[in-house]
Coordinates of N, CA and C in Angstrom, one line a residue:
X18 N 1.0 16.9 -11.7 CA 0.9 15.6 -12.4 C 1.8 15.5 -13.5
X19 N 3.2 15.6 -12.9 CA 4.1 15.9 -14.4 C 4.2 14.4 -14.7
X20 N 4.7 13.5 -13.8 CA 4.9 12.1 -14.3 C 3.3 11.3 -15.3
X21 N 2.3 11.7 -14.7 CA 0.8 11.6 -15.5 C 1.1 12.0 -17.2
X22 N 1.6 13.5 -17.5 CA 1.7 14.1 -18.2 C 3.2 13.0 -19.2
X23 N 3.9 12.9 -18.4 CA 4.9 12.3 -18.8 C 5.2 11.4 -19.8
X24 N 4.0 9.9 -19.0 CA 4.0 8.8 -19.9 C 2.3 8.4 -20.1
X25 N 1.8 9.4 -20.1 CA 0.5 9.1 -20.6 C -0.1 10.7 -21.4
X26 N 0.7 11.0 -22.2 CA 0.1 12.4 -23.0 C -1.0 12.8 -23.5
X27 N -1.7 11.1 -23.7 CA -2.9 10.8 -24.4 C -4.2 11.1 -23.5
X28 N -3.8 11.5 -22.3 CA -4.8 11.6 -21.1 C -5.7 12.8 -22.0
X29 N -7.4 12.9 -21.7 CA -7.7 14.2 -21.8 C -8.0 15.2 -20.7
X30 N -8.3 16.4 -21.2 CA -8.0 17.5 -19.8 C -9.1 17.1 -19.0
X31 N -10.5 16.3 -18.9 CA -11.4 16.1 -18.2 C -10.4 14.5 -17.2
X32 N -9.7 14.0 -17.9 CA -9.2 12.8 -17.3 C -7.8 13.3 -16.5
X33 N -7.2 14.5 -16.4 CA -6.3 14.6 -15.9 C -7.1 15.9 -14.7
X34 N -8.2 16.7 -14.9 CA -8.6 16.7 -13.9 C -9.2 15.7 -13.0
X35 N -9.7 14.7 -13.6 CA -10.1 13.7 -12.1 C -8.7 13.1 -11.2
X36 N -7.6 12.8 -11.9 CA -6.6 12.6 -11.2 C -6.1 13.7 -10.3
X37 N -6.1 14.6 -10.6 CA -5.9 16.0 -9.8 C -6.9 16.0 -8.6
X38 N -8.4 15.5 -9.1 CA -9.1 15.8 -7.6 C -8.7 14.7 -6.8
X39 N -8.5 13.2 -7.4 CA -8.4 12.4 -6.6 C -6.7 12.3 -5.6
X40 N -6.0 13.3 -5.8 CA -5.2 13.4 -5.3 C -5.1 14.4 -4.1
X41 N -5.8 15.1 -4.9 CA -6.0 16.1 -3.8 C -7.1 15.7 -2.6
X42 N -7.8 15.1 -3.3 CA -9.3 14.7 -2.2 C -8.7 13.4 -1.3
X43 N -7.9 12.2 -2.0 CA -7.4 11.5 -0.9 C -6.5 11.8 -0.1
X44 N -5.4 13.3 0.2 CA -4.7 13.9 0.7 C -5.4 14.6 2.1
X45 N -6.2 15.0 1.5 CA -7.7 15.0 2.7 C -8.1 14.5 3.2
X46 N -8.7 13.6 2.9 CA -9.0 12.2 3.5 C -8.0 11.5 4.6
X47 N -6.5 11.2 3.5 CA -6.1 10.9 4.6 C -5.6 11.1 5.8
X48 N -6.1 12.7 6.2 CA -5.4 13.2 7.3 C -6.5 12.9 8.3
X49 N -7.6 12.7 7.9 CA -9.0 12.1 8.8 C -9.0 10.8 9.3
X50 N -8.5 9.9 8.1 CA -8.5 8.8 8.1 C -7.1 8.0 7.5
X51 N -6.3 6.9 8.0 CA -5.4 6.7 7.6 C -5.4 5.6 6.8
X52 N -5.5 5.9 5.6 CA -5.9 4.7 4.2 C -4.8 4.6 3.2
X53 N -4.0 5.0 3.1 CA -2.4 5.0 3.0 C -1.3 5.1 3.6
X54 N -0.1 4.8 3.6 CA 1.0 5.3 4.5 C 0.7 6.9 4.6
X55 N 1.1 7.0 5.5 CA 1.5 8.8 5.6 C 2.8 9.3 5.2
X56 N 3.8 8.3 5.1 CA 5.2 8.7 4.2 C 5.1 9.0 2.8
X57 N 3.7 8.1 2.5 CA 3.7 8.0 1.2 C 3.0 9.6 0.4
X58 N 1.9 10.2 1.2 CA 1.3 11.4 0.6 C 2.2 12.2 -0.6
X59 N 3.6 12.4 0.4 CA 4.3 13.2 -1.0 C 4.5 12.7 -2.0
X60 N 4.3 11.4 -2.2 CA 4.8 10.6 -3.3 C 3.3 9.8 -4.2
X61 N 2.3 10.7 -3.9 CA 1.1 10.4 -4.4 C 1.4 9.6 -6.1
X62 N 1.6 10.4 -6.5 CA 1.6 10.7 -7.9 C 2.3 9.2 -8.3
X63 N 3.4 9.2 -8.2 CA 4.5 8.0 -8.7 C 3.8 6.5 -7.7
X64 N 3.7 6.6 -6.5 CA 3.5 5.4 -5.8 C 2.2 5.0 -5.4
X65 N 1.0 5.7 -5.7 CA -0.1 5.0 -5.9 C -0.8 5.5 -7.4
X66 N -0.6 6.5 -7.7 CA -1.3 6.8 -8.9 C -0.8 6.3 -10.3
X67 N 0.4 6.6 -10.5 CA 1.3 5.6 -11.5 C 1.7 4.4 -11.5
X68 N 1.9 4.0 -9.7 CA 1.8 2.1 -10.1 C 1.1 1.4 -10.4
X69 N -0.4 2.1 -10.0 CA -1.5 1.7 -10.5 C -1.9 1.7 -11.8
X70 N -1.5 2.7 -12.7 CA -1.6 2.6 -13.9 C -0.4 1.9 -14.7
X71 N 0.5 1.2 -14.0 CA 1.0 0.2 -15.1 C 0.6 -0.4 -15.6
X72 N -0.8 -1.0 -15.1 CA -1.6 -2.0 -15.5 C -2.1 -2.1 -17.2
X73 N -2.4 -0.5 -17.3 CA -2.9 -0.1 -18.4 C -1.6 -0.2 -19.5
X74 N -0.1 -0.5 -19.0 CA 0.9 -0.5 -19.7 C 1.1 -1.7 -20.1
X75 N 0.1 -2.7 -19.5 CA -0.1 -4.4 -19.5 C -0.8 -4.7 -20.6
X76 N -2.2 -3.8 -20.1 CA -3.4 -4.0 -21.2 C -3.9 -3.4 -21.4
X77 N -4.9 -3.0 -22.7 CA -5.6 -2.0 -22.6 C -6.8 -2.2 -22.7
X78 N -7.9 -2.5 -21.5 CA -9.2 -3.1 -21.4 C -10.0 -2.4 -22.3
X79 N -11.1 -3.1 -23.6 CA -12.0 -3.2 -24.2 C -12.6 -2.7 -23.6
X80 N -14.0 -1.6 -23.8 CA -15.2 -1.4 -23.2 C -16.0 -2.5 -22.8
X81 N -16.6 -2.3 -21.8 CA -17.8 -3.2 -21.5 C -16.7 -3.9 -20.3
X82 N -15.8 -4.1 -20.3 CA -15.0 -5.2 -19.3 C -14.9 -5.0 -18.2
X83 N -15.1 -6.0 -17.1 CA -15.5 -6.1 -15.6 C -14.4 -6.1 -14.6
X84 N -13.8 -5.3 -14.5 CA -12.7 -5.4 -13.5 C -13.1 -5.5 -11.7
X85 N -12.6 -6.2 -11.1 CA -12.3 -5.7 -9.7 C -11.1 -6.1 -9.1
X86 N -11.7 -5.1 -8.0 CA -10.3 -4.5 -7.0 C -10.7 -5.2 -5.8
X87 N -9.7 -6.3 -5.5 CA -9.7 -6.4 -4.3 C -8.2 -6.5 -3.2
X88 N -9.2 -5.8 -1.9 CA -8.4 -5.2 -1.2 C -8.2 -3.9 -1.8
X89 N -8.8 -3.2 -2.0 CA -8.6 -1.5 -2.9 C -8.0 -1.0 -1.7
X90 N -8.2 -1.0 -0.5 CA -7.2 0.3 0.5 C -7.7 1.4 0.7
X91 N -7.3 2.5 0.1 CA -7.5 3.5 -0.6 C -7.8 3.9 -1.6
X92 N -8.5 2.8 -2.6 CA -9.2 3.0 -3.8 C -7.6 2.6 -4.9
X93 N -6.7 2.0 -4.6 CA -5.8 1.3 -5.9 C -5.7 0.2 -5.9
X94 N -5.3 -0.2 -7.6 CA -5.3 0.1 -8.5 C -6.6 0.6 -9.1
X95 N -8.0 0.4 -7.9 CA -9.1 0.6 -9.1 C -9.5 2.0 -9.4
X96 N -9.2 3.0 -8.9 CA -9.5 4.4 -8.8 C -8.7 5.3 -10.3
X97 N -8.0 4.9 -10.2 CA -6.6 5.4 -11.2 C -7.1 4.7 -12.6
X98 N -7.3 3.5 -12.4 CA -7.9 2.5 -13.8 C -9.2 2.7 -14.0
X99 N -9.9 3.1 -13.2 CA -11.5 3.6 -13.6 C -11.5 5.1 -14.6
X100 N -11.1 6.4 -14.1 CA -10.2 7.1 -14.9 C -9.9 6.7 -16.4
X101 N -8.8 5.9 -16.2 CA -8.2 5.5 -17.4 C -9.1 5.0 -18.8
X102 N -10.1 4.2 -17.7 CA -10.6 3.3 -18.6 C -12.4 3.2 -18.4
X103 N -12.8 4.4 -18.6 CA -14.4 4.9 -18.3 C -15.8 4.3 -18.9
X104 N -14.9 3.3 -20.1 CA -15.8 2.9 -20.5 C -16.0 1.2 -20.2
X105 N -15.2 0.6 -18.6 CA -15.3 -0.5 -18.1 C -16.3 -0.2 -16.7
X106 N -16.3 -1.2 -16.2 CA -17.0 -1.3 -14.8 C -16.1 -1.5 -13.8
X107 N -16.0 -0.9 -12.5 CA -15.1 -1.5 -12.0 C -15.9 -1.7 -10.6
X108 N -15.8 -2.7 -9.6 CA -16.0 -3.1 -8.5 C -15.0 -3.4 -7.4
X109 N -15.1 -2.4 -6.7 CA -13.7 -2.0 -6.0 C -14.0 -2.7 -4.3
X110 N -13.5 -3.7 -3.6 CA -13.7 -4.0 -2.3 C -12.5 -4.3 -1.4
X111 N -13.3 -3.8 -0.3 CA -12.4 -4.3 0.7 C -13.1 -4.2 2.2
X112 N -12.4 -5.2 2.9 CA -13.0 -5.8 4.1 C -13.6 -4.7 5.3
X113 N -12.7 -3.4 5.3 CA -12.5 -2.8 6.2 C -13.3 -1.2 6.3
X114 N -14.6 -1.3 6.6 CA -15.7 0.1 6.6 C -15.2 1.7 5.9
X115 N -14.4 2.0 6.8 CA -13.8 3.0 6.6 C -13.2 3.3 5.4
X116 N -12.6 2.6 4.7 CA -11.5 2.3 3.5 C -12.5 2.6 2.3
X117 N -13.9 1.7 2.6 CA -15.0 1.7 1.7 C -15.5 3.0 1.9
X118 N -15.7 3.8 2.4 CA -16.6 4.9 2.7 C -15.5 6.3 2.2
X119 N -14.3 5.9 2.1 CA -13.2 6.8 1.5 C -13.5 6.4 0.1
X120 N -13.3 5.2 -0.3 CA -13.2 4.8 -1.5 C -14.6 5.7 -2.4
X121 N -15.8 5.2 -1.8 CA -16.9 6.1 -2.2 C -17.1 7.2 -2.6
X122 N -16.4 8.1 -1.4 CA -16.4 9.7 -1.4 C -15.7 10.1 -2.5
X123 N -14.5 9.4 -2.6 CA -12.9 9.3 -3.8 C -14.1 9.4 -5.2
X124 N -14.5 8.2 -5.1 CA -15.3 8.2 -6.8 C -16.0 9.3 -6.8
X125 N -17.4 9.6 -5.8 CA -18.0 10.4 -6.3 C -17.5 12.1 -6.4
X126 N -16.1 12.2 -5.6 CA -15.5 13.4 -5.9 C -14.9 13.7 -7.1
X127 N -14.8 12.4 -8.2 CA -14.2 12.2 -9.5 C -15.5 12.5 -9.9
X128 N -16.8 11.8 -9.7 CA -17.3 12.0 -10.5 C -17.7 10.4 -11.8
X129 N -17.0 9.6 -11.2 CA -17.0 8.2 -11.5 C -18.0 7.3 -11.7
X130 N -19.0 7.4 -12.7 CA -20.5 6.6 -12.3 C -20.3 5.2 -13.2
X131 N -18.4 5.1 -13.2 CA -18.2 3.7 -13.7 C -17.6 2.4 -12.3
X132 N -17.9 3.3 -11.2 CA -17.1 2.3 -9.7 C -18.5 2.1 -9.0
X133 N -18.5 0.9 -8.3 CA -18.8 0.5 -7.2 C -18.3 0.3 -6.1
X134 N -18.1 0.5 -5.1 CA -17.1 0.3 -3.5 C -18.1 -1.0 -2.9
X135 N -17.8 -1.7 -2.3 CA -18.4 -3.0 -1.3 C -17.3 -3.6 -0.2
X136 N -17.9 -3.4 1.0 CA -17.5 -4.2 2.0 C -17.7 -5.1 2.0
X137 N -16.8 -6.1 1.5 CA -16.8 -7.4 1.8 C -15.4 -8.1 2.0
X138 N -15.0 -9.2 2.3 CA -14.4 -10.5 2.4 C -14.3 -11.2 0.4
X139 N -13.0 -11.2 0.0 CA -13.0 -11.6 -1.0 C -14.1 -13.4 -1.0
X140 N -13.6 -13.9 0.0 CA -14.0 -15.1 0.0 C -15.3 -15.3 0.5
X141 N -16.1 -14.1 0.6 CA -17.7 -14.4 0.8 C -18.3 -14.0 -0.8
X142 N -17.9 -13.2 -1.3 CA -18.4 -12.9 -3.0 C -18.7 -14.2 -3.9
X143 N -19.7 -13.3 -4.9 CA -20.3 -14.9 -5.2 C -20.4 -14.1 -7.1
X144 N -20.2 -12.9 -7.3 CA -20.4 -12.4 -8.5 C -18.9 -12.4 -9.4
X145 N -19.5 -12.7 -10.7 CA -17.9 -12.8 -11.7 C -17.6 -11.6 -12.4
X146 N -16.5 -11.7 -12.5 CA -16.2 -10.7 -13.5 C -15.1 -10.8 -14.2
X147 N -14.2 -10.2 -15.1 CA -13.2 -10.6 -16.7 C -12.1 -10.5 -15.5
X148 N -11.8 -9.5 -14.7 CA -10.1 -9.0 -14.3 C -10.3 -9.2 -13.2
X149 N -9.4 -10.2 -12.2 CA -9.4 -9.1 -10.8 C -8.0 -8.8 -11.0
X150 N -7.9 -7.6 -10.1 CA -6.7 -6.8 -9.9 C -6.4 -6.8 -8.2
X151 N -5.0 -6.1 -8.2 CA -5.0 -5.8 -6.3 C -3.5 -5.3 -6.5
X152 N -3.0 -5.0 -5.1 CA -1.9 -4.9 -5.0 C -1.3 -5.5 -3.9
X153 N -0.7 -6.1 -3.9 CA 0.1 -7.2 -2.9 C -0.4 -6.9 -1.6
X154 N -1.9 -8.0 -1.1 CA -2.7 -7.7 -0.4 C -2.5 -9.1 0.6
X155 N -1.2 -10.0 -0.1 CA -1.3 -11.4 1.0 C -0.3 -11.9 -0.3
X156 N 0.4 -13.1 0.2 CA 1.2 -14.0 -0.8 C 0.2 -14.0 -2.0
X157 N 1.2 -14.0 -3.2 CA 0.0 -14.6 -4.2 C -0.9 -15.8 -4.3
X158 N -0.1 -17.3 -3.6 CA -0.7 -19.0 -3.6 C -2.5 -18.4 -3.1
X159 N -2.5 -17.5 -1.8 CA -3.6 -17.3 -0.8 C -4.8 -16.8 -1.8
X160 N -4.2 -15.7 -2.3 CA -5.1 -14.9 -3.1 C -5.6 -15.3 -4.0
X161 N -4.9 -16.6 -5.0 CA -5.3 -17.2 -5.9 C -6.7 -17.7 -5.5
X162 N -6.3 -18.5 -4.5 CA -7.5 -19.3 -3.9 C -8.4 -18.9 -3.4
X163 N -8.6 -17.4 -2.9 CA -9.5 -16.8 -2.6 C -10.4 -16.0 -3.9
X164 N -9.7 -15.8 -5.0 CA -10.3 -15.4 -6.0 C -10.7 -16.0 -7.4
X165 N -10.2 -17.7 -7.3 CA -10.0 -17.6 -8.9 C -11.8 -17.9 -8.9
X166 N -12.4 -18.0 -8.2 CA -13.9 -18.7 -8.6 C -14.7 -17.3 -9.2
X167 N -14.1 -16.2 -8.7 CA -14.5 -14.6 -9.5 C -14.7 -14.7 -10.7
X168 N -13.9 -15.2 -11.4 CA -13.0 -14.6 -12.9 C -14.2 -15.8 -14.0
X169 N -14.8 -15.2 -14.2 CA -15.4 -16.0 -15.9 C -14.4 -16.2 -16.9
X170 N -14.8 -17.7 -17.7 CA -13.5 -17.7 -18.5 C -14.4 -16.9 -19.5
X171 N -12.9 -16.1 -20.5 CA -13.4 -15.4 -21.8 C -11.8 -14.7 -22.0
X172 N -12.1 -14.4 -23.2 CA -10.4 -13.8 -24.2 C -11.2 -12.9 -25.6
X173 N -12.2 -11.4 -24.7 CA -12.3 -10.4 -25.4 C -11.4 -9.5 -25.6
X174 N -10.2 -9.6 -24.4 CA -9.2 -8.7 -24.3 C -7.7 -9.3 -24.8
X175 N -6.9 -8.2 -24.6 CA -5.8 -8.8 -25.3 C -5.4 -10.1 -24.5
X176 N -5.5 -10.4 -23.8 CA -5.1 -11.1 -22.5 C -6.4 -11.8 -22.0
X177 N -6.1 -13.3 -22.0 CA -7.4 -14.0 -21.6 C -7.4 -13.3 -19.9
X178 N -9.0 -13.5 -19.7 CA -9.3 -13.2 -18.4 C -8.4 -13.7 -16.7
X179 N -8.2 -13.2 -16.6 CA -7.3 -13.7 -15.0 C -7.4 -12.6 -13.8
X180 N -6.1 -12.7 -13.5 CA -5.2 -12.2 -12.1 C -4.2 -11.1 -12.6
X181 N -4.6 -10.0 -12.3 CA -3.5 -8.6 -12.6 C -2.7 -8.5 -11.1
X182 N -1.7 -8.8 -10.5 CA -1.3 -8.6 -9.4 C 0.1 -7.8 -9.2
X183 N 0.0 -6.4 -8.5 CA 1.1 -5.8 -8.6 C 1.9 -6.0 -7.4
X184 N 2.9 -6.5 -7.4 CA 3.9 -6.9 -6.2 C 5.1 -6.8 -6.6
X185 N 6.2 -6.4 -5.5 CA 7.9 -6.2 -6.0 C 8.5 -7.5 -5.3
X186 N 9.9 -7.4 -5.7 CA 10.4 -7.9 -4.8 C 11.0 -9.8 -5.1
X187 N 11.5 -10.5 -4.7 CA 12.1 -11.9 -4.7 C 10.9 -12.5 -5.0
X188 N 9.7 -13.3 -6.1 CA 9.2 -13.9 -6.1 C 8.7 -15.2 -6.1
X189 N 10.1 -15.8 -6.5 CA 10.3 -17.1 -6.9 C 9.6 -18.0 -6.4
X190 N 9.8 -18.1 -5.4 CA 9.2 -19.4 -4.4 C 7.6 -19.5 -4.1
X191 N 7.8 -17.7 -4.0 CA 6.0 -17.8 -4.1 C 4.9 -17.8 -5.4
X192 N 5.5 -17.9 -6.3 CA 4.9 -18.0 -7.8 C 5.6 -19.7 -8.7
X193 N 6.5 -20.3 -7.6 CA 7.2 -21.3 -8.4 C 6.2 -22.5 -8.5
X194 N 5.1 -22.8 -7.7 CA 4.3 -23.9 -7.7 C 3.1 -23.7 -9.2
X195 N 3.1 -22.3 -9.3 CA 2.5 -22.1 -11.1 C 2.6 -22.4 -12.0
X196 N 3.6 -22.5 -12.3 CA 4.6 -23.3 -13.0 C 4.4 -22.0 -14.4
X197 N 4.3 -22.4 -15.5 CA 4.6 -22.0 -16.8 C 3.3 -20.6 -17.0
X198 N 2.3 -21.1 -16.3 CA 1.0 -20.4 -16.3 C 1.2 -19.1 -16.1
X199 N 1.9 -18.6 -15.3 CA 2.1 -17.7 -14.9 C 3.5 -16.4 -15.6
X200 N 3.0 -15.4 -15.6 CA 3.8 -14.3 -16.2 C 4.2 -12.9 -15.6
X201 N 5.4 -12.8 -15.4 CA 5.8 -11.3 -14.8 C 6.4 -10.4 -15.6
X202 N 6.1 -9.4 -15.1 CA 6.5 -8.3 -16.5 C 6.7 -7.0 -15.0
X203 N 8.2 -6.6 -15.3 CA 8.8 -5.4 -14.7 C 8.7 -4.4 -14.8
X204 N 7.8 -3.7 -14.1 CA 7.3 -2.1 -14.4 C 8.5 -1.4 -14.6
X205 N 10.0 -1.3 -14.5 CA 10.7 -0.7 -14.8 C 11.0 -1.1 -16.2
X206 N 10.0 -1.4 -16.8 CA 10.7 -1.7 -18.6 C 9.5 -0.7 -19.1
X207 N 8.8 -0.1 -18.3 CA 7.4 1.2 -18.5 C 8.2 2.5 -17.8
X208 N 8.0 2.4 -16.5 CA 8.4 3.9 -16.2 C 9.8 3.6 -15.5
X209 N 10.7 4.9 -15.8 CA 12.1 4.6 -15.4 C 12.5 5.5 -13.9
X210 N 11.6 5.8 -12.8 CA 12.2 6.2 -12.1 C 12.3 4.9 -11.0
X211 N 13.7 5.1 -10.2 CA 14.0 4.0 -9.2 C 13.1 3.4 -8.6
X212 N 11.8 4.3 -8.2 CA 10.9 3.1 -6.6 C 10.6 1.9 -8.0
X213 N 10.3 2.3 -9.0 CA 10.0 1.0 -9.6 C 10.7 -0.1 -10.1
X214 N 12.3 -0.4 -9.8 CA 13.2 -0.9 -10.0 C 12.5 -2.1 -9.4
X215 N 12.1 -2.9 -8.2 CA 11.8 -4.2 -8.4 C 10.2 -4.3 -8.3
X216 N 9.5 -3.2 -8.6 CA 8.4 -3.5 -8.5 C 8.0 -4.2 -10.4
X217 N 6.8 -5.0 -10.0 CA 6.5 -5.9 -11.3 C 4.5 -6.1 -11.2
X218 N 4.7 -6.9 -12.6 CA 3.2 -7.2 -12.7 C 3.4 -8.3 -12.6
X219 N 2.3 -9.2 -11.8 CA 2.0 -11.0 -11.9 C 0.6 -10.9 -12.7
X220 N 0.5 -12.1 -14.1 CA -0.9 -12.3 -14.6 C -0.6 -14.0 -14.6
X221 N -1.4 -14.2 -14.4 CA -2.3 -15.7 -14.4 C -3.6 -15.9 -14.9
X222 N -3.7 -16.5 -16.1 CA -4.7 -16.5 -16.8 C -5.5 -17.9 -16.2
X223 N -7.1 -17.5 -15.8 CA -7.8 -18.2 -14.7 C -9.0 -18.8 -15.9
X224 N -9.2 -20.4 -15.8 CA -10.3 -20.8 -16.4 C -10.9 -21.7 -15.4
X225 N -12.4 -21.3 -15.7 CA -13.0 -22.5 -14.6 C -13.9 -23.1 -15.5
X226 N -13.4 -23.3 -16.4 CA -14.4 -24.4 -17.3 C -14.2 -25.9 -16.5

């Protein structure tokens, strides 16, 4: 966990052992079950564990705040940010059984009695919460629309409540109908090794008043 070590020194040794199991435990997992690429295993550390914690290089959630994960996969961004941030809730879903039943074992192998796992359909949920988060799980326009009815309006955090969305790559066209609302911020202005050269954060700050 040298990159862990790296740009988060502030971690404590109880919080850098749950990244340890959770790396090691979803390494396991995914030889049973395929919940990540398989190119990616060697690259645990930097491409699911650290991109997911740029988030926290975004913001740094207040106790008590309601995050969820949707489309978690393999348990990211929410697994790595539950960790980080022990003293939020996190509600981690996704459509697909298996994924959730990995996701589960993952927390309770951390030790995590701050996650929830649920099988569901973003667009059948009916509960709110301050964040949602994901990682480029469909164009952003789709996902908006599938989630903004989630998000309660409120601005306890540094950052009014919204859309944390990690996605690389040409975005223009698909974030251009936002217009001004919307904000990206280049994880390569956080951590400096290459895979993160066009990967970024999308926030969109969501009110349903």
């Amino acid at each position: 966990m040298e990159l862990l070590r790296k740009y988060f020194p502030q971690l404590s040794d109880e919080q850098m052992d749950r990244y340890e199991i959770l790396s090691r435990e979803l390494k396991d997992w995914n030889n049973k079950i395929n919940v990540i690429s398989r190119k990616d295993t060697d690259h645990l550390e930097e491409r699911h564990i650290l991109h997911s914690l740029a988030i926290s290089r975004f913001i740094s959630f207040k106790p008590g705040t309601r995050i969820m994960d949707i489309g978690t996969g393999g348990g990211f961004p929410g697994l790595p940010l539950a960790i980080m941030f022990p003293d939020c809730s996190f509600t981690l879903v996704d459509s697909i059984a298996k994924k959730i039943k990995v996701v589960s074992e993952l927390a309770a192998a951390c030790n995590l009695d701050n996650v929830i796992a649920i099988q569901a359909r973003a667009e059948s949920l009916d509960q709110q919460v301050d964040f949602i988060v994901s990682r480029a799980v469909t164009a952003f326009p789709a996902f908006y629309r599938w989630t903004k009815k989630l998000i309660r309006p409120g601005d306890d955090n540094p950052y009014p409540n919204g859309i944390i969305y990690l996605k690389g790559g040409d975005l223009s066209a698909e974030l251009g109908g936002f217009g001004k609302r919307i904000r990206y911020y280049p994880i390569s202005s956080w951590f400096l090794e290459e895979w993160f050269e066009e990967k970024g954060i999308v926030y969109l700050p969501v009110s349903n008043r």
